[in-house]
C-alpha cells in the first residue's frame, strides 16, 4: 500500500470514532509527520455547538502535544455527497505549523490532492508579526 492510500485508510478508520450526535456528519483525519508517523483525529461535537472541534484540528493538536512540529500530508475522510474540505478555522490553524501541507480530500468521487496554499491564499501567518512577537 502506498503512502497516500495508507493515510486515507487511517482517516477513514478515525472517522469511525467520530462523536457527531448533532450533525450526524462524521469526519476522520490522518496527519503524516516528516518523520513518517501518523496522527489521526475525528470530529468531536458538543451540546454547546461552538465547542465542537473538527477532525483536522484534533489530529494536529494530538501531534503537536506529542512534540511533533513538521508535517507533510493530511488526509480527510467523509462519506457525504462530496469530499469534505477543511473549514476556515482549520485552514488557519494548519497554516500556522504546516504552510506547505498537501491534503488528500476523500469522498465518493475518490481522492483529490490539494495544497494548503491553494485552500488559503494570501494567508495571515507568523511572518506578518514583528519578530520580537514570535517566541518558539
Ligand atoms: N467538520 C470536520 O470535522 N471537518 C471538516 O473538514 C468539516 C466539518 C465537522 C464539524 C462538525 O462536527 C461537523 O463536521 C459538521 O460541521
CSV table of C-alpha atoms and ligand atoms in Angstrom, one decimal:
chain,number,residue,atom,x,y,z
A,1,UNK,CA,0.0,0.0,0.0
A,2,UNK,CA,1.4,3.4,-0.9
A,3,UNK,CA,1.8,6.3,1.5
A,4,UNK,CA,-1.4,8.2,0.4
A,5,UNK,CA,-3.6,5.0,0.5
A,6,UNK,CA,-2.3,4.3,3.9
A,7,UNK,CA,-3.1,7.8,5.1
A,8,UNK,CA,-6.6,7.8,3.6
A,9,UNK,CA,-7.2,4.4,5.3
A,10,UNK,CA,-6.2,5.9,8.6
A,11,UNK,CA,-8.5,8.8,8.1
A,12,UNK,CA,-11.5,6.5,7.4
A,13,UNK,CA,-10.6,4.5,10.5
A,14,UNK,CA,-10.6,7.6,12.6
A,15,UNK,CA,-13.9,8.6,11.1
A,16,UNK,CA,-15.5,5.6,12.8
A,17,UNK,CA,-14.7,7.1,16.1
A,18,UNK,CA,-16.3,10.5,15.4
A,19,UNK,CA,-18.6,11.9,18.1
A,20,UNK,CA,-21.2,13.7,16.0
A,21,UNK,CA,-24.6,13.2,17.5
A,22,UNK,CA,-25.8,16.7,16.5
A,23,UNK,CA,-24.8,16.9,12.8
A,24,UNK,CA,-24.6,13.2,12.1
A,25,UNK,CA,-21.7,14.2,9.8
A,26,UNK,CA,-18.7,12.1,10.6
A,27,UNK,CA,-15.2,13.2,9.7
A,28,UNK,CA,-11.8,11.5,10.1
A,29,UNK,CA,-8.4,12.9,9.5
A,30,UNK,CA,-4.9,11.5,9.4
A,31,UNK,CA,-1.8,13.7,9.6
A,32,UNK,CA,1.6,12.5,8.4
A,33,UNK,CA,4.7,13.9,10.1
A,34,UNK,CA,8.0,14.4,8.3
A,35,UNK,CA,9.4,11.5,10.3
A,36,UNK,CA,6.7,9.2,9.0
A,37,UNK,CA,4.4,8.9,11.9
A,38,UNK,CA,0.6,9.2,11.5
A,39,UNK,CA,-1.7,11.0,14.0
A,40,UNK,CA,-5.4,10.6,13.5
A,41,UNK,CA,-8.4,12.7,14.6
A,42,UNK,CA,-12.2,12.7,14.4
A,43,UNK,CA,-14.7,15.4,14.9
A,44,UNK,CA,-15.9,15.8,18.5
A,45,UNK,CA,-19.1,17.7,18.9
A,46,UNK,CA,-20.6,19.3,21.9
A,47,UNK,CA,-24.1,20.2,23.1
A,48,UNK,CA,-22.8,23.8,23.2
A,49,UNK,CA,-22.3,23.6,19.5
A,50,UNK,CA,-19.5,26.2,19.3
A,51,UNK,CA,-17.3,24.0,21.4
A,52,UNK,CA,-17.1,21.4,18.6
A,53,UNK,CA,-13.7,20.6,17.3
A,54,UNK,CA,-13.1,19.4,13.7
A,55,UNK,CA,-11.2,16.2,12.9
A,56,UNK,CA,-8.3,18.1,11.3
A,57,UNK,CA,-7.6,20.1,14.4
A,58,UNK,CA,-7.9,17.1,16.7
A,59,UNK,CA,-5.2,15.3,14.6
A,60,UNK,CA,-3.0,18.4,14.6
A,61,UNK,CA,-3.4,19.1,18.3
A,62,UNK,CA,-2.7,15.5,19.2
A,63,UNK,CA,0.5,15.5,17.2
A,64,UNK,CA,1.8,18.9,18.4
A,65,UNK,CA,1.1,17.9,22.0
A,66,UNK,CA,3.2,14.8,21.5
A,67,UNK,CA,6.1,17.0,20.4
A,68,UNK,CA,5.7,16.9,16.6
A,69,UNK,CA,6.4,20.1,14.6
A,70,UNK,CA,6.9,19.1,11.0
A,71,UNK,CA,4.0,17.8,8.8
A,72,UNK,CA,3.9,16.8,5.2
A,73,UNK,CA,0.4,15.5,4.4
A,74,UNK,CA,-3.2,15.3,5.7
A,75,UNK,CA,-6.0,13.0,4.6
A,76,UNK,CA,-9.6,13.9,5.4
A,77,UNK,CA,-12.3,11.4,5.0
A,78,UNK,CA,-16.1,11.7,4.9
A,79,UNK,CA,-18.9,9.8,3.3
A,80,UNK,CA,-21.1,12.8,2.3
A,81,UNK,CA,-22.1,13.7,-1.2
A,82,UNK,CA,-18.8,15.3,-1.8
A,83,UNK,CA,-15.3,15.3,-0.3
A,84,UNK,CA,-15.1,17.4,2.8
A,85,UNK,CA,-12.9,20.5,2.6
A,86,UNK,CA,-11.4,21.8,5.9
A,87,UNK,CA,-13.3,24.7,7.4
A,88,UNK,CA,-11.7,28.2,7.5
A,89,UNK,CA,-10.6,27.8,11.1
A,90,UNK,CA,-8.8,24.5,10.4
A,91,UNK,CA,-7.1,26.0,7.4
A,92,UNK,CA,-5.8,28.9,9.5
A,93,UNK,CA,-4.7,26.5,12.3
A,94,UNK,CA,-2.9,24.2,9.9
A,95,UNK,CA,-1.2,27.1,8.2
A,96,UNK,CA,0.5,28.1,11.5
A,97,UNK,CA,2.6,24.9,11.6
A,98,UNK,CA,2.3,23.4,8.1
A,99,UNK,CA,2.1,26.0,5.4
A,100,UNK,CA,3.5,23.5,2.9
A,101,UNK,CA,1.0,20.8,3.7
A,102,UNK,CA,-0.5,18.6,1.0
A,103,UNK,CA,-4.1,17.5,1.6
A,104,UNK,CA,-5.9,14.4,0.2
A,105,UNK,CA,-9.6,15.1,0.4
A,106,UNK,CA,-11.6,11.9,0.0
A,107,UNK,CA,-15.3,11.3,-0.8
A,108,UNK,CA,-17.5,9.4,-3.1
A,109,UNK,CA,-15.6,10.7,-6.2
A,110,UNK,CA,-12.2,9.4,-4.9
A,111,UNK,CA,-9.2,11.3,-3.6
A,112,UNK,CA,-8.5,14.9,-4.5
A,113,UNK,CA,-5.0,16.3,-3.9
A,114,UNK,CA,-4.8,20.0,-3.0
A,115,UNK,CA,-2.2,22.2,-1.2
A,116,UNK,CA,-3.0,24.2,1.8
A,117,UNK,CA,-1.7,27.2,-0.1
A,118,UNK,CA,-4.4,26.7,-2.7
A,119,UNK,CA,-7.1,26.4,0.1
A,120,UNK,CA,-5.8,29.5,1.9
A,121,UNK,CA,-4.2,32.0,-0.5
A,122,UNK,CA,-2.5,35.1,1.0
A,123,UNK,CA,-2.8,33.6,4.5
A,124,UNK,CA,-2.1,35.6,7.6
A,125,UNK,CA,0.7,33.9,9.5
A,126,UNK,CA,3.7,34.1,11.8
A,127,UNK,CA,5.7,36.1,9.2
A,128,UNK,CA,3.3,39.0,9.4
A,129,UNK,CA,4.1,39.6,13.1
A,130,UNK,CA,7.0,41.5,14.4
A,131,UNK,CA,10.0,39.3,15.0
A,132,UNK,CA,10.0,40.1,18.7
A,133,UNK,CA,6.4,38.8,18.9
A,134,UNK,CA,7.3,35.3,17.9
A,135,UNK,CA,8.9,33.1,20.6
A,136,UNK,CA,9.4,29.4,19.6
B,1,LIG,N1,-16.2,19.0,10.3
B,1,LIG,C1,-14.9,18.4,10.4
B,1,LIG,O1,-14.6,17.7,11.4
B,1,LIG,N2,-14.0,18.7,9.4
B,1,LIG,C2,-14.3,19.3,8.3
B,1,LIG,O2,-13.5,19.4,7.4
B,1,LIG,C3,-15.7,20.0,8.1
B,1,LIG,C4,-16.5,19.9,9.3
B,1,LIG,C5,-17.1,18.6,11.4
B,1,LIG,C6,-17.5,19.7,12.4
B,1,LIG,C7,-18.9,19.2,12.8
B,1,LIG,O3,-18.7,18.2,13.8
B,1,LIG,C8,-19.4,18.5,11.6
B,1,LIG,O4,-18.3,18.3,10.7
B,1,LIG,C9,-20.5,19.4,10.8
B,1,LIG,O5,-20.0,20.6,10.6
